[in-house]
Short mmCIF file of C-alpha atoms and ligand atoms in Angstrom, two decimals:
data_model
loop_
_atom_site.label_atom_id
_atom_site.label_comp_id
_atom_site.label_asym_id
_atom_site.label_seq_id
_atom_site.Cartn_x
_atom_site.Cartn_y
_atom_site.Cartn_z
CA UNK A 1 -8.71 -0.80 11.44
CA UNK A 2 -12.29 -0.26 10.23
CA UNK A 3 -11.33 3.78 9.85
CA UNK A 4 -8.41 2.83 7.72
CA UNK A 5 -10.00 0.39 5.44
CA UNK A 6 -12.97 2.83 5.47
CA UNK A 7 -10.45 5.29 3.97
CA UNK A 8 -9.31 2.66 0.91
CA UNK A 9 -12.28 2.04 0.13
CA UNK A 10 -13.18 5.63 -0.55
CA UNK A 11 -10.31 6.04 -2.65
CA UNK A 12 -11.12 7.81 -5.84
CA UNK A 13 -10.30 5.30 -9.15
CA UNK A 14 -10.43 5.92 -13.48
CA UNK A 15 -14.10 5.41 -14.21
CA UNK A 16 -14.73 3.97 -10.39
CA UNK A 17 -14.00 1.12 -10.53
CA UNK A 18 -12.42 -0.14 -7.76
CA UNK A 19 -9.97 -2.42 -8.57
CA UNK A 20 -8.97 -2.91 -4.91
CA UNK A 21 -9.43 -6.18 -2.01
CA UNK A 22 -8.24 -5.67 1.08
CA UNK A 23 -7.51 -8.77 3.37
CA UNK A 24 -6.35 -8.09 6.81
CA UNK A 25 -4.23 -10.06 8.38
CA UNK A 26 -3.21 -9.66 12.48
CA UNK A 27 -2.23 -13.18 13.39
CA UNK A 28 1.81 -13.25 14.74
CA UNK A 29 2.29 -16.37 12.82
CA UNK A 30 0.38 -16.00 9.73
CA UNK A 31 2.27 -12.51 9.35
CA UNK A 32 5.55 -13.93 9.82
CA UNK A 33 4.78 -16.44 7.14
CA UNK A 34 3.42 -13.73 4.71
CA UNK A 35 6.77 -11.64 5.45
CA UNK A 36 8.33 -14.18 3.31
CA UNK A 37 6.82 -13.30 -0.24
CA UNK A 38 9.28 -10.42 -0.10
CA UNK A 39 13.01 -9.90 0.71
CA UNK A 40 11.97 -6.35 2.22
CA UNK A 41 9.13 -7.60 3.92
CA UNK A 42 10.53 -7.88 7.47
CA UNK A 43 8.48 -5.01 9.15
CA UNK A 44 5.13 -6.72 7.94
CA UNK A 45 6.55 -9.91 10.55
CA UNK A 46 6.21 -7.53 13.03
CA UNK A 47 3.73 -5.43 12.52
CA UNK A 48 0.31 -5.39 14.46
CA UNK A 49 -1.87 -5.85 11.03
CA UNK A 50 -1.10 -5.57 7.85
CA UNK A 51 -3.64 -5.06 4.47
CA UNK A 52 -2.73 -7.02 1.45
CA UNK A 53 -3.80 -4.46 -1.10
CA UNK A 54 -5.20 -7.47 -3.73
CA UNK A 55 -5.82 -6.51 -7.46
CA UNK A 56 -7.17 -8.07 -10.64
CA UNK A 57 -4.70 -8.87 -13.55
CA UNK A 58 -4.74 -5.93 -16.11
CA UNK A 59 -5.99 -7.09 -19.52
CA UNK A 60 -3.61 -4.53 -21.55
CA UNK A 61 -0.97 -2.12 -20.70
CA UNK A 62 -3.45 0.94 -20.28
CA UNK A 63 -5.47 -0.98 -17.65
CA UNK A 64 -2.08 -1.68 -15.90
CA UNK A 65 -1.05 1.89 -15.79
CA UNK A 66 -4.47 3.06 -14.52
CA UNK A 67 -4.18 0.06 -11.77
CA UNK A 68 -0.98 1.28 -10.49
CA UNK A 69 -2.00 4.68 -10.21
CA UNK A 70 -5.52 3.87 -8.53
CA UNK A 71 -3.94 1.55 -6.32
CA UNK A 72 -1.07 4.33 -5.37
CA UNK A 73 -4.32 6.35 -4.26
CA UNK A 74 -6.12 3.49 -1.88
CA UNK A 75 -2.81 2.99 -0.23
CA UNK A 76 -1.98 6.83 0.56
CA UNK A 77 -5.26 7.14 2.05
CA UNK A 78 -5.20 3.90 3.55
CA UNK A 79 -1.89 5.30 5.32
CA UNK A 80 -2.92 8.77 5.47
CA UNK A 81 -5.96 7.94 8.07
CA UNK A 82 -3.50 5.30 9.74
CA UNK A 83 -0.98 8.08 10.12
CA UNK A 84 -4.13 10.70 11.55
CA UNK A 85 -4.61 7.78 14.04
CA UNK A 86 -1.38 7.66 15.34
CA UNK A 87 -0.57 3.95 13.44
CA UNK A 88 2.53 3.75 11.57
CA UNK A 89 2.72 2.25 8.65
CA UNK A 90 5.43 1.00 5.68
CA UNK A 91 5.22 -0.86 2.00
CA UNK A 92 6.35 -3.79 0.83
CA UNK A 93 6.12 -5.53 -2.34
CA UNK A 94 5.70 -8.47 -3.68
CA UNK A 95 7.94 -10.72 -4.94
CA UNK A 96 6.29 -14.75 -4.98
CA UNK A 97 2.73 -14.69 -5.88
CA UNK A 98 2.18 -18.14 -5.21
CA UNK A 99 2.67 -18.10 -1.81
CA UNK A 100 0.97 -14.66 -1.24
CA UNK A 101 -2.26 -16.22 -2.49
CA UNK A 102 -1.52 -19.96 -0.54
CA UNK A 103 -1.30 -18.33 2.43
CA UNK A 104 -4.41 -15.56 1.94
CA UNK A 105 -6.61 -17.40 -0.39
CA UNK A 106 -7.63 -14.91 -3.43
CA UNK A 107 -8.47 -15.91 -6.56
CA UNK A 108 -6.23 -16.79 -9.77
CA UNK A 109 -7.40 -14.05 -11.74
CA UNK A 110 -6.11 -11.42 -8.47
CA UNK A 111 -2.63 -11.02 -7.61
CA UNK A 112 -1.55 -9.30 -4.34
CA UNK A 113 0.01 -5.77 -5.66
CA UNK A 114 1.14 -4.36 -1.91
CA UNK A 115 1.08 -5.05 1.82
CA UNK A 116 0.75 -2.32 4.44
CA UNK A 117 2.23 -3.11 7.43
CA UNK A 118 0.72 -1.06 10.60
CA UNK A 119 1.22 -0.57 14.02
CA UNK A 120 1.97 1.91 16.62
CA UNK A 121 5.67 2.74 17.08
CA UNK A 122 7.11 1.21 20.27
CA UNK A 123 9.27 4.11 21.64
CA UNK A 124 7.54 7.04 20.79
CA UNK A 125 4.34 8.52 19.68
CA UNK A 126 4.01 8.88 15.98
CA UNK A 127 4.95 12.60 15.31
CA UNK A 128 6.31 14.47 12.14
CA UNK A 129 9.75 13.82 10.44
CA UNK A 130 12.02 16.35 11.76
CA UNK A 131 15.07 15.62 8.89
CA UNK A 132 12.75 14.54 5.82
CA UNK A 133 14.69 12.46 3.29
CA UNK A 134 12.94 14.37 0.25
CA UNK A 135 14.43 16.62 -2.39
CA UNK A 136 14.07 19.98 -1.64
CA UNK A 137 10.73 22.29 -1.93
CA UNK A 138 11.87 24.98 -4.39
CA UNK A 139 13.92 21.85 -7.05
CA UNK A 140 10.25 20.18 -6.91
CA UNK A 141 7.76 23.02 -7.47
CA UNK A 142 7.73 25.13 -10.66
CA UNK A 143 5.48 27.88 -10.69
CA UNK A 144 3.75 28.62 -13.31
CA UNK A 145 5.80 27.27 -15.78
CA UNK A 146 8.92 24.58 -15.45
C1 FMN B 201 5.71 1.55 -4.44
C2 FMN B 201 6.51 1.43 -3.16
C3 FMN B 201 7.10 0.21 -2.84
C4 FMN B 201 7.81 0.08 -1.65
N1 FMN B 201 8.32 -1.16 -1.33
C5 FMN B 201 8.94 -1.30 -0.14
C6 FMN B 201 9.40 -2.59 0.28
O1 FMN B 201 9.25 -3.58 -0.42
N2 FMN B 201 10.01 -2.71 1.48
C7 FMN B 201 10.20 -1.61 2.29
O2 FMN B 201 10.76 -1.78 3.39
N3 FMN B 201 9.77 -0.38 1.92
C8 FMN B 201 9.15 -0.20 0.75
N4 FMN B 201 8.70 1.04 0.37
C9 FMN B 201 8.95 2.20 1.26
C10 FMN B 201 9.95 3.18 0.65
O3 FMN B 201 11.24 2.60 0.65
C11 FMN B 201 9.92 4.48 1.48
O4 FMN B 201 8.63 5.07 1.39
C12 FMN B 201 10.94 5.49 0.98
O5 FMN B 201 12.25 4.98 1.14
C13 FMN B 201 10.85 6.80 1.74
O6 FMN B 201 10.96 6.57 3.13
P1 FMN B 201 9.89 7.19 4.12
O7 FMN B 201 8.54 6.84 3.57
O8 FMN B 201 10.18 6.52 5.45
O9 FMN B 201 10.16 8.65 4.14
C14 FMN B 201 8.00 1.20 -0.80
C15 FMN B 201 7.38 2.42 -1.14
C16 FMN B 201 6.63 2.53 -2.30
C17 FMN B 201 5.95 3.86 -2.60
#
């Protein structure tokens, strides 16, 4: 866990300023309860751990844009070094702040942006995607020019 958080909080960020908390959470119960902020939060209830990526509110609309994309970053390499540990790992959103910060305690001016639910897979090592749900290569690349 210490490798993975290691790896958000290295994430690169406009300016550097690290607009990122991480608070871990690995108890059964307390994840079950925080699986309830969100409707498509049901693998965090199960998970092993799972990071509550916590932000501060943006003060205008360019801050906000800048948040989501620094944020984006911490969690890919948060789930990037999970994924070179063998951990799986899946989003979720938010949906009721309230409870999100009842049950893990940040600050008013913060609101939790993500979880990252981890954990090893039960039935298999973690290993590549063999049929990748993505659009194709050659639609998404443009050399040189579009
Ligand atoms: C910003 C963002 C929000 C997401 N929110 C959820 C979520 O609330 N619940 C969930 O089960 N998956 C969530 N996901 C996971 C995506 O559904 C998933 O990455 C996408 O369908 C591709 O599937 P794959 O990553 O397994 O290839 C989210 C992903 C991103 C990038």
């Amino acid at each position: 866990m210490e490798l993975v958080l290691e790896a958000g909080r290295r994430s690169p960020s406009a300016g550097n300023w690290q607009p990122w908390d991480f608070v871990v959470v690995t108890d059964s119960n307390d994840l079950k309860e925080l699986a309830r902020v969100w409707q498509g939060a049901g693998h965090v209830a199960r998970s092993a751990a799972t990071v509550a990526i916590v932000a501060p509110e943006p003060r205008d609309e360019q801050e906000r844009q800048l948040l989501q994309f620094d944020l984006g970053q911490a969690t890919m390499c948060l789930m990037v070094e999970a994924t070179d540990l063998g951990i799986g790992s899946g989003h979720s959103a938010v949906g009721d702040q309230d409870l999100a910060r009842s049950l893990l305690g940040f600050p008013v001016d913060r609101f939790c942006a993500y979880l990252i639910g981890l954990g090893y897979p039960l039935d298999r090592p973690l290993a590549p995607i063999a049929s990748l749900k993505r659009r194709p290569f050659d639609e998404v690349v443009h050399w040189g020019r579009w």
